[in-house]
CSV table of C-alpha atoms and ligand atoms in Angstrom, one decimal:
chain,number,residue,atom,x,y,z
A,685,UNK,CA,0.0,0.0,0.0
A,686,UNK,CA,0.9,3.4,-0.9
A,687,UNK,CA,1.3,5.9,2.1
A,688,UNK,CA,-1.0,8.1,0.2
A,689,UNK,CA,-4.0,5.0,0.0
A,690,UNK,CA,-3.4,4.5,3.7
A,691,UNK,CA,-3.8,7.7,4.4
A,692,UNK,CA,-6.7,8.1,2.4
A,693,UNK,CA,-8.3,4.6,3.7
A,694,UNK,CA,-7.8,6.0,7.4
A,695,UNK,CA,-9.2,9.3,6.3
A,696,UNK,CA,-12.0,7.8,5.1
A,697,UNK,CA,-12.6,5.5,8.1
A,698,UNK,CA,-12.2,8.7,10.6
A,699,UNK,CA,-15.2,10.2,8.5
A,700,UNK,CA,-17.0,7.3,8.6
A,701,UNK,CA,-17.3,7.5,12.3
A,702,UNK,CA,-18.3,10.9,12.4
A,703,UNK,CA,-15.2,11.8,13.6
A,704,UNK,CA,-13.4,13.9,10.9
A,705,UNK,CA,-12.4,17.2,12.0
A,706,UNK,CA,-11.6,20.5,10.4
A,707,UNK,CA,-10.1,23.9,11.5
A,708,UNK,CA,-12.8,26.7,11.7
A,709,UNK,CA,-11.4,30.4,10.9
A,710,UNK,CA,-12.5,33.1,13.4
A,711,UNK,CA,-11.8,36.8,12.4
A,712,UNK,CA,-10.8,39.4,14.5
A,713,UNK,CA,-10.4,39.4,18.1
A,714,UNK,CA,-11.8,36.9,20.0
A,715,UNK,CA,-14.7,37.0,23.1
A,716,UNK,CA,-18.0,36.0,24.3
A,717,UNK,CA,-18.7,37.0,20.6
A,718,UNK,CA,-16.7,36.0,17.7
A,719,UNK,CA,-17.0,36.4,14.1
A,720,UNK,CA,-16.5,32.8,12.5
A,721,UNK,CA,-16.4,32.0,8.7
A,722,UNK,CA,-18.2,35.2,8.5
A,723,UNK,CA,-21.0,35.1,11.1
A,724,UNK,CA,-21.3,36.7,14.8
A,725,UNK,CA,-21.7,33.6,17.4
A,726,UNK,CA,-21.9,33.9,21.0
A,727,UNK,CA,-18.6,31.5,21.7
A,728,UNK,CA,-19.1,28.9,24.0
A,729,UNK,CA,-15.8,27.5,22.9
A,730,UNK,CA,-12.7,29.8,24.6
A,731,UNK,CA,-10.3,28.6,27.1
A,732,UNK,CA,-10.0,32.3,27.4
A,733,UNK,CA,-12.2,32.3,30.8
A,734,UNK,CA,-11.2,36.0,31.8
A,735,UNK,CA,-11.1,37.4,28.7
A,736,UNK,CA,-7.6,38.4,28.7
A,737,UNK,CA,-6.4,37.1,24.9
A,738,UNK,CA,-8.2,40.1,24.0
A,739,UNK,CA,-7.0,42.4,26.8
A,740,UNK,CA,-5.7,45.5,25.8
A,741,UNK,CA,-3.3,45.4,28.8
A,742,UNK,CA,-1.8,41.9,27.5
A,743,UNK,CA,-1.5,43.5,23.9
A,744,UNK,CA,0.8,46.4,25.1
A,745,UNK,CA,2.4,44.4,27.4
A,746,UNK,CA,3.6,42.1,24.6
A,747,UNK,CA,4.0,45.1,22.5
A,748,UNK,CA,6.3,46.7,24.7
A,749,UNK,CA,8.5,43.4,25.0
A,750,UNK,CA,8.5,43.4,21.3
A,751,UNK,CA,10.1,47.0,20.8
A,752,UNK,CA,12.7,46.3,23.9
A,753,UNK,CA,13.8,42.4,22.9
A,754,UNK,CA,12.1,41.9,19.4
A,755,UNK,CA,10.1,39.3,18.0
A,756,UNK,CA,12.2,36.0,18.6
A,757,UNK,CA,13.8,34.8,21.7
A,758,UNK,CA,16.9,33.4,19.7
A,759,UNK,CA,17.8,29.9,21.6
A,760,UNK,CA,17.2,28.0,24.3
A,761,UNK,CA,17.6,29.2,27.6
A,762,UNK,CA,20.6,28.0,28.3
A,763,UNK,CA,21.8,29.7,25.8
A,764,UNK,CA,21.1,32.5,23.8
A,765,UNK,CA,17.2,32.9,25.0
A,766,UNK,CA,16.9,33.7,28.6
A,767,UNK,CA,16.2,37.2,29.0
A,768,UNK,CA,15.0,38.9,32.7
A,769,UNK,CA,11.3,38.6,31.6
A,770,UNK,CA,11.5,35.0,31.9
A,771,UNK,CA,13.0,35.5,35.3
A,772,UNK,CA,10.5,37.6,36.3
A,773,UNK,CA,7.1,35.5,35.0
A,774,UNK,CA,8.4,32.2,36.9
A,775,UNK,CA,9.2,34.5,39.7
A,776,UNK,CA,5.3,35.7,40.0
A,777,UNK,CA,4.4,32.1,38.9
A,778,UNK,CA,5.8,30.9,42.1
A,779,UNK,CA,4.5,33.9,44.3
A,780,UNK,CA,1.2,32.9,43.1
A,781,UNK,CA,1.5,29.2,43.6
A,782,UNK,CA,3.2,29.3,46.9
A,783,UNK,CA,5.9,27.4,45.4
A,784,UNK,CA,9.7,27.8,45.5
A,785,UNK,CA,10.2,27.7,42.0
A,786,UNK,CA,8.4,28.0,38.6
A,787,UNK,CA,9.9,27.1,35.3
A,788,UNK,CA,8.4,27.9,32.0
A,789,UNK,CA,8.0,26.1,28.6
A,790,UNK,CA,6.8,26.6,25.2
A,791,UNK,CA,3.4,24.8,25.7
A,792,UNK,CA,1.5,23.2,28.2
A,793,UNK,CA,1.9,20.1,26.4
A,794,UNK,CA,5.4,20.0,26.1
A,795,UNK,CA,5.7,20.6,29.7
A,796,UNK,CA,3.8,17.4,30.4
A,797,UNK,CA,5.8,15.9,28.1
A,798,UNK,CA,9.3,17.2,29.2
A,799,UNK,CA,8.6,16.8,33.0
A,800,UNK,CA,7.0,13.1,33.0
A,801,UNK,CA,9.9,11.4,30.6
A,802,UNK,CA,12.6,13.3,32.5
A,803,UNK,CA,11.3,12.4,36.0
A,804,UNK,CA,10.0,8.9,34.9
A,805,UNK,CA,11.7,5.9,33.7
A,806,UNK,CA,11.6,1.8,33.0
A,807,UNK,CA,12.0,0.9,36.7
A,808,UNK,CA,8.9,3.3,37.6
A,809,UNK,CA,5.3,2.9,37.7
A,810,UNK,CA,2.8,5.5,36.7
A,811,UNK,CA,-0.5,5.2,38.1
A,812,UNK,CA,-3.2,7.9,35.7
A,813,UNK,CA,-6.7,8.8,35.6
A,814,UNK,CA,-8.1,7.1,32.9
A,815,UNK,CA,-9.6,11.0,31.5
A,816,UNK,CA,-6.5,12.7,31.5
A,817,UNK,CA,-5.6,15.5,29.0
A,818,UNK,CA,-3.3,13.7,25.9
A,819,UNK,CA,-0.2,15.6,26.9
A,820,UNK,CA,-0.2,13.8,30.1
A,821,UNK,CA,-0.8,10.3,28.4
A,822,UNK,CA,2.0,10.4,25.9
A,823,UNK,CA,4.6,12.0,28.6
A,824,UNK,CA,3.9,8.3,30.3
A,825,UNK,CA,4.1,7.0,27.7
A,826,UNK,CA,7.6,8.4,26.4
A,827,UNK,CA,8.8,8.4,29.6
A,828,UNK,CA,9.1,3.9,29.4
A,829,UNK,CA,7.6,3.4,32.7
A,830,UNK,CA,5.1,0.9,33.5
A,831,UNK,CA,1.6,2.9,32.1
A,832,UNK,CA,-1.9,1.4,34.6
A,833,UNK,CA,-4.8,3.2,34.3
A,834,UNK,CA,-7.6,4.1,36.8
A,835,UNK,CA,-10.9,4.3,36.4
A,836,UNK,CA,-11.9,7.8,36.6
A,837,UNK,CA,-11.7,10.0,39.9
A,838,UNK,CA,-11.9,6.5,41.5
A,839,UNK,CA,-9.4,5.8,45.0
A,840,UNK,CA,-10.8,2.8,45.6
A,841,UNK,CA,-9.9,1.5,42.4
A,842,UNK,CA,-6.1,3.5,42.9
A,843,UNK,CA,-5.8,1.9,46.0
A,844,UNK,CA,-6.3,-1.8,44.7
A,845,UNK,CA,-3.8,-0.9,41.8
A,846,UNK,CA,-1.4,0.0,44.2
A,847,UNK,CA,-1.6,-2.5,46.7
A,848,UNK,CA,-1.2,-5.1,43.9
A,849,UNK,CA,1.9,-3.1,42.0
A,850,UNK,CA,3.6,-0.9,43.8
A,851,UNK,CA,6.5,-2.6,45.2
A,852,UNK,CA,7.3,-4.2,41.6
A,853,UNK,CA,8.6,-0.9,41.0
A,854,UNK,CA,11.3,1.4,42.1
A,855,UNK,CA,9.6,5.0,42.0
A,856,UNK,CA,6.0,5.6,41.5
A,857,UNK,CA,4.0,9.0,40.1
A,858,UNK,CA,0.6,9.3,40.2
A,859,UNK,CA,-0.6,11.9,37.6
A,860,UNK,CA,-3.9,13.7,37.0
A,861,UNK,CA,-6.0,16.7,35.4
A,862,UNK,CA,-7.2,18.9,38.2
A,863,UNK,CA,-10.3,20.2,36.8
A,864,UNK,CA,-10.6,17.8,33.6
A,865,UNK,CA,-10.7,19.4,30.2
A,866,UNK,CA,-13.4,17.7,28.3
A,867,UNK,CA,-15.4,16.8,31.4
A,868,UNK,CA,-15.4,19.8,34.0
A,869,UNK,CA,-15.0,17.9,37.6
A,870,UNK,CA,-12.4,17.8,39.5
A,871,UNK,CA,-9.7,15.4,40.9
A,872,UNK,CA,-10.0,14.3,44.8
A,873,UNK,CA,-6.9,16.5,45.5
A,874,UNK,CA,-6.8,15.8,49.2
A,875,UNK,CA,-7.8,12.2,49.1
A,876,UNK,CA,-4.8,12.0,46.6
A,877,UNK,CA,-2.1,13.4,48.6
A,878,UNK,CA,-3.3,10.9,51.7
A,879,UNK,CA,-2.9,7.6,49.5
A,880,UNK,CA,0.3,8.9,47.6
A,881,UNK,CA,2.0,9.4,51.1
A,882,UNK,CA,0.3,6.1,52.1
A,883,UNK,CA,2.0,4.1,48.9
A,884,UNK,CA,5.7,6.1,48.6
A,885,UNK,CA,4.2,7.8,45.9
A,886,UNK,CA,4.9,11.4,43.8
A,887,UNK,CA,2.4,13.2,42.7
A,888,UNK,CA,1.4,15.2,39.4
A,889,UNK,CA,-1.3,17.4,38.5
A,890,UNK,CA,-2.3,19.4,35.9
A,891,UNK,CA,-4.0,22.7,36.1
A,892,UNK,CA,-4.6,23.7,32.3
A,893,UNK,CA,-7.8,24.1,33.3
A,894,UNK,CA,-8.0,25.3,36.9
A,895,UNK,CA,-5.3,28.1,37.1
A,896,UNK,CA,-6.5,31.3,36.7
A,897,UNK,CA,-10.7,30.0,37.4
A,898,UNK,CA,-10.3,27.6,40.8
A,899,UNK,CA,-9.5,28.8,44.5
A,900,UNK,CA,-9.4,32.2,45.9
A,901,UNK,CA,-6.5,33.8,43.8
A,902,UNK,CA,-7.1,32.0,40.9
A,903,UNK,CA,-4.0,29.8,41.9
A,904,UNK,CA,-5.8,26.4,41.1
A,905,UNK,CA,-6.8,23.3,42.9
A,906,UNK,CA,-4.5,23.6,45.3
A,907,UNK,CA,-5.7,26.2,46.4
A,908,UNK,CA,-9.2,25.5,45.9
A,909,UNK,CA,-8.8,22.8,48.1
A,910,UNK,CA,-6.4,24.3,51.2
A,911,UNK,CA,-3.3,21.9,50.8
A,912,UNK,CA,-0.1,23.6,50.4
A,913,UNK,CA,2.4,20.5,49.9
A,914,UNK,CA,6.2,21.0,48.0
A,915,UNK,CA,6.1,17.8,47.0
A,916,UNK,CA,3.4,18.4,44.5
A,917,UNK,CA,4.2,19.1,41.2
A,918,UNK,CA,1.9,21.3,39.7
A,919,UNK,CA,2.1,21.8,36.0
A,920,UNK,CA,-0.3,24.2,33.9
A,921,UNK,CA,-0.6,26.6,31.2
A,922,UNK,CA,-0.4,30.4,30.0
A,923,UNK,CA,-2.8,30.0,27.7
A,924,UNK,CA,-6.1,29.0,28.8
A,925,UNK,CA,-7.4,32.0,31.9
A,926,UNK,CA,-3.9,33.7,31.7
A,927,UNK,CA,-4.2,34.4,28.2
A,928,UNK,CA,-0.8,34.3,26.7
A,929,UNK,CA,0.9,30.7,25.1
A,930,UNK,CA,3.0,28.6,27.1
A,931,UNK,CA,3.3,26.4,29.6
A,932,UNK,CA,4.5,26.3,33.8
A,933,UNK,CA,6.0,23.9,36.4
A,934,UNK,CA,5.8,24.9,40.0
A,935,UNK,CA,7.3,22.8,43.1
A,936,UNK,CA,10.4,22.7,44.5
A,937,UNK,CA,14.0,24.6,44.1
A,938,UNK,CA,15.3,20.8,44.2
A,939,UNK,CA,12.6,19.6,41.3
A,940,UNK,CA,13.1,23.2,38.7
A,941,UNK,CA,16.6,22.6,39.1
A,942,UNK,CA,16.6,19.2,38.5
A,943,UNK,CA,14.7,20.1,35.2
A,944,UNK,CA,16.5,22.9,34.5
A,945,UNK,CA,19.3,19.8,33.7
A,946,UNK,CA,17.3,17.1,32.6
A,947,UNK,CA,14.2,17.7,30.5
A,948,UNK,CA,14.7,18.0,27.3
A,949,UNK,CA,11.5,19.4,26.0
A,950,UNK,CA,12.8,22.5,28.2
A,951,UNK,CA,16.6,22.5,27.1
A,952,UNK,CA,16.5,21.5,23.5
A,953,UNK,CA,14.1,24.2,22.6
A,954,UNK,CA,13.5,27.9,21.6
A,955,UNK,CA,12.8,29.9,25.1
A,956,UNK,CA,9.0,31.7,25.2
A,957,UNK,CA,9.0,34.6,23.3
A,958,UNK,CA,9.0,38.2,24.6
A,959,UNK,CA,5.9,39.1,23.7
A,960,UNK,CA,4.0,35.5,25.2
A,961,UNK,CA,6.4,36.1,28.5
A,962,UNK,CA,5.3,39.4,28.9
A,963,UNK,CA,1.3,38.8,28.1
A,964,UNK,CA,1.5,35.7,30.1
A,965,UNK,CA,3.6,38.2,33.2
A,966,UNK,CA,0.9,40.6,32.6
A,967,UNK,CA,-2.1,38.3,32.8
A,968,UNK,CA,-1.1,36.9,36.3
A,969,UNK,CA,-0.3,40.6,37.7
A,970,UNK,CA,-4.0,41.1,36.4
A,971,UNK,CA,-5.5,37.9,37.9
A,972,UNK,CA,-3.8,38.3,41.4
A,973,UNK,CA,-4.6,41.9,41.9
A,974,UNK,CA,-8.3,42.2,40.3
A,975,UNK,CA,-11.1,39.8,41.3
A,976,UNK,CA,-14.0,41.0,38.9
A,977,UNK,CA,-12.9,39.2,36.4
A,978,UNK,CA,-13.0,36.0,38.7
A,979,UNK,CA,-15.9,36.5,39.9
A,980,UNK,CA,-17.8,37.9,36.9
A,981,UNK,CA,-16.9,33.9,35.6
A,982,UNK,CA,-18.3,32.5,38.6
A,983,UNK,CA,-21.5,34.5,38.4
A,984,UNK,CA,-22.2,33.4,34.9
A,985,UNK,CA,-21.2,30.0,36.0
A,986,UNK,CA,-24.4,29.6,38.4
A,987,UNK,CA,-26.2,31.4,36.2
A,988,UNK,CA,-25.7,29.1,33.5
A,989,UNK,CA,-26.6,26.0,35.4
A,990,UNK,CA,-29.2,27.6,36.6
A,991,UNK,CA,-31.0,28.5,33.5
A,992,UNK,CA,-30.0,24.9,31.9
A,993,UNK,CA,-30.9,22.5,34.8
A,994,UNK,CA,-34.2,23.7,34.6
A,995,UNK,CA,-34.7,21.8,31.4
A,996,UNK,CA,-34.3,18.7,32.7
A,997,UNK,CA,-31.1,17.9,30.4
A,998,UNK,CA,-28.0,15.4,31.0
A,999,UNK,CA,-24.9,18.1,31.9
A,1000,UNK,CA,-22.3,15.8,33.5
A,1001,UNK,CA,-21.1,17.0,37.1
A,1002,UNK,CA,-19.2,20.0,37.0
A,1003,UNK,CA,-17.5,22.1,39.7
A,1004,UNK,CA,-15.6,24.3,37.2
A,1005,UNK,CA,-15.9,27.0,34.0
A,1006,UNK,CA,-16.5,23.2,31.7
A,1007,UNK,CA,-20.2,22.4,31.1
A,1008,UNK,CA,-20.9,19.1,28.9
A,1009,UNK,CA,-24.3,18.7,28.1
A,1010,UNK,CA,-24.1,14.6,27.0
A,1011,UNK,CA,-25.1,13.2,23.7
A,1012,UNK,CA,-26.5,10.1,21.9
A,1013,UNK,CA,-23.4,9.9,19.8
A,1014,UNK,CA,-21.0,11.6,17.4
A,1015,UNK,CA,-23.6,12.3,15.0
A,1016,UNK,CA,-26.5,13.3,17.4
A,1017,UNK,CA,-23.2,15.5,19.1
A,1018,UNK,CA,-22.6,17.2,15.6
A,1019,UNK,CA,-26.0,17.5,14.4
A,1020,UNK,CA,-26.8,19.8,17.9
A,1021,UNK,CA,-23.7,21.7,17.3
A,1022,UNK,CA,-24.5,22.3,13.7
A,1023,UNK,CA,-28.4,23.6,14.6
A,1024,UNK,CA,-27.3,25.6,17.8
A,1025,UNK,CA,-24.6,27.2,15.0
A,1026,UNK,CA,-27.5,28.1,13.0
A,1027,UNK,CA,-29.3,29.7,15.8
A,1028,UNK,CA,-25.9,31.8,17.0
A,1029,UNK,CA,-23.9,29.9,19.3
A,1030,UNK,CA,-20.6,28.2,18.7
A,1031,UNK,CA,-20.5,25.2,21.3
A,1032,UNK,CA,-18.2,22.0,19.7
A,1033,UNK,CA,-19.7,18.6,19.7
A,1034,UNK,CA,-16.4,16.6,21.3
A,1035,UNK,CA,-16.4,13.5,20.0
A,1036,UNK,CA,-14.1,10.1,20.2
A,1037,UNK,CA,-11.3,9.6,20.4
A,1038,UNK,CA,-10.7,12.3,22.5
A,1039,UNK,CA,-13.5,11.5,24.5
A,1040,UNK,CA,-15.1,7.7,25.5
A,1041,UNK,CA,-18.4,9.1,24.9
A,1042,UNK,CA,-19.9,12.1,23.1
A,1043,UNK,CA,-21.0,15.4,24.1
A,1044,UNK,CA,-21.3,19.4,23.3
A,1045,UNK,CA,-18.5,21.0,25.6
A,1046,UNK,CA,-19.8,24.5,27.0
A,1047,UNK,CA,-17.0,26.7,28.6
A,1048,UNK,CA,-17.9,29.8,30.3
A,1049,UNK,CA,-16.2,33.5,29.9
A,1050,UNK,CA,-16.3,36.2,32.7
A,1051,UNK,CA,-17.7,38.2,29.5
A,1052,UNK,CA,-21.2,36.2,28.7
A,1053,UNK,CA,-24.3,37.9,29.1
A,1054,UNK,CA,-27.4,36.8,30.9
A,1055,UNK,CA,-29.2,36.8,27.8
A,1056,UNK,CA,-26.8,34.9,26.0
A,1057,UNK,CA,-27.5,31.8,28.8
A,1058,UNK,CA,-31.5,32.6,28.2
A,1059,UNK,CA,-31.1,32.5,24.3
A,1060,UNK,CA,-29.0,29.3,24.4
A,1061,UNK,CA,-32.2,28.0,26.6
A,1062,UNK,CA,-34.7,28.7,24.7
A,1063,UNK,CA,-33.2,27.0,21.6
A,1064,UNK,CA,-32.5,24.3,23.1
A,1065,UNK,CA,-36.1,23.8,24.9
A,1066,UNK,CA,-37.7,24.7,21.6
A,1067,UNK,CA,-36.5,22.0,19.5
A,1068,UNK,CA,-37.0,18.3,21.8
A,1069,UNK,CA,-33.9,16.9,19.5
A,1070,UNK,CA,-31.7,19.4,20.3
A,1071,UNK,CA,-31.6,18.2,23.9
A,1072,UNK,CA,-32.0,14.5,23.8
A,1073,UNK,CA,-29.6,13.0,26.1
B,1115,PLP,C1,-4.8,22.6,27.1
B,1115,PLP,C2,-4.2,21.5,28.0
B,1115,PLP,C3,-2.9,21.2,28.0
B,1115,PLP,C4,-1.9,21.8,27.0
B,1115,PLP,O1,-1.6,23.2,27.2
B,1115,PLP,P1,-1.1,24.0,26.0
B,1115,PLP,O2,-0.5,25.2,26.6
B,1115,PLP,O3,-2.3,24.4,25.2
B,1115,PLP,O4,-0.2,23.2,25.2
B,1115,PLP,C5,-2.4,20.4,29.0
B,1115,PLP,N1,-3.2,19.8,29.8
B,1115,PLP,C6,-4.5,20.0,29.8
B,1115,PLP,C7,-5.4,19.3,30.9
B,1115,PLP,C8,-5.1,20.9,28.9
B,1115,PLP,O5,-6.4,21.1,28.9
């Protein structure tokens, strides 16, 4: 077989299952409302939870950067690429965290990547949450270790896969989403940190989808939750609530150091350029000091479920900014994204394989409107098929 006719043959298998996927082209800046392929939405599709993509205090911010260090960071940061802004934004990111340290990557997903393989390696075990996010799955992956999955959010089932593997290894990580991307709950944080002490275990999480939204400051699950532990390594993103592109690790002098030498998705790469350092620097100084925006999210938050419960439709449990509303399958999934597009709203159907079972994925801005919520009701208590579970 040709690698074009397997290509093709896989491609066609992919659309089959109503699982083909295509980019969608929004113009101009984006918001509760966006303009895509020509028409004005209300977007119920942004990691962008704050608003601050489009925040004219990130734009200077990483216009200033621009005109003082210029538009590429020039090598790694061992380097050529390190510059004082890159100092300072891992600096704030550990204020905020209540960490020692902070490092900072290109991506979330190449900080999963980088920090699993580098920590992780054949003689380990990795005990993860069957949901996790992809980058977290193929950084076990990469990193050789023994791979078991949990079933989701479930210690009981953890514990047994513990008691029955653990000491066939040498070290052991536990890793999981905090708030989990395509579903919207969250991880048992505190009954985590009991049975990783209780098995001799590390532990991971990932706050993509938390920082920014969860806890008082907007510092995550961590804080959401009360524990302050160093042993925790907390990973997340500067580009879902903080607005910016790039990714974070926060924990120990001891662990950013050890990074700093060993991950390679962190060394043998360009460093974050001025502009994304300085947005993402900007975002937290904006997050830490000004609540509205927090709490304007939370607001809509209740709102939303308030409006939505009240039709009697299948949302999965959700303690976060992530509302999925479930669905037959892929096609029922696309078809209600597809009508609710007609009617003005841009909410994705997420469909396998990213997901075990389909749904329309709803995430909240601080910027929605009332009246966006009571819109998005009506259509979908007008038309019966449009909320089939
Ligand atoms: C988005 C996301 C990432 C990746 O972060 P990027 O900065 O977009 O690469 C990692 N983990 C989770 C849970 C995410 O949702």
């Amino acid at each position: 077989m040709t690698l074009s006719e397997y290509l093709s043959k896989s491609l066609n298998t992919i659309k089959r299952a109503n699982w083909y996927r295509q980019e969608k082209t929004i113009t101009g800046l984006s918001g509760a409302i966006i303009e895509l392929e020509g028409e004005k939405l209300v977007n119920f599709a942004s990691n962008d939870y704050l608003g601050l993509a489009s925040d004219k205090r990130l734009m200077e911010a990483s216009i200033e950067a621009i005109y003082q260090y210029g538009t590429g960071s020039t090598g790694s940061r061992l380097l050529s690429g390190h510059r004082k802004l890159h100092e300072d934004l891992e600096g704030s990111i550990a204020r905020w965290k209540n960490t020692e340290k902070a490092l900072v990557f290109s991506s979330g997903y190449s900080a999963n990547i980088g920090v699993i393989s580098a920590l992780m390696n054949q003689k380990d075990l990795i005990l993860a949450d069957e949901y996790n996010h992809s980058s977290l799955k193929n950084g076990a992956k990469l990193s050789q270790s023994k791979v078991i999955e949990y079933s989701h959010n479930n210690c009981v089932n953890l514990t047994h896969k513990l008691a029955k593997n653990r000491s066939d290894y040498r070290h052991c990580l536990i890793i999981t989403d905090s708030v989990f991307s395509m579903d919207g709950d969250l991880c048992p944080l505190p009954e985590l940190i009991d049975i990783a002490n209780k098995y001799d275990c590390w532990l991971l999480i990932d706050e993509a989808h938390a920082t920014g939204v969860m806890g008082k400051t907007g510092a995550g699950c961590m804080e959401h939750f009360g524990v302050k532990n160093d042993n925790i390594i907390q990973i997340g993103t500067l580009s879902k609530a903080i607005g910016s592109l790039g990714g974070y690790v926060a924990g120990s002098a001891v662990l950013i150091d050890f990074l700093r030498n060993r991950c390679p998705t962190w060394i043998y790469t360009t460093a974050l350029s001025p502009a994304d350092t300085a947005a993402g620097l900007k975002g937290i100084e904006i997050i830490t000091t000004d609540t509205t925006l927090r709490s304007n999210l939370w607001q809509n938050i209740a709102l939303f479920k308030q409006e939505l419960t009240s039709l009697n439709m299948s949302f999965l449990p959700s303690e976060s900014a992530i509302l999925c509303l479930k669905s037959k399958n892929a096609e029922s999934a696309l078809n209600t994204s597809l009508k609710l597009r007609e009617r003005g709203f841009f909410v994705p159907a997420i469909r396998p394989p990213t997901v075990p079972t389909s749904r329309l994925r709803f995430s909240l801005m601080a910027s929605h409107k009332p009246e966006h919520f009571a819109t998005l009701k009506q259509h979908l208590g007008y038309d019966k098929n449009l909320s089939e579970p």
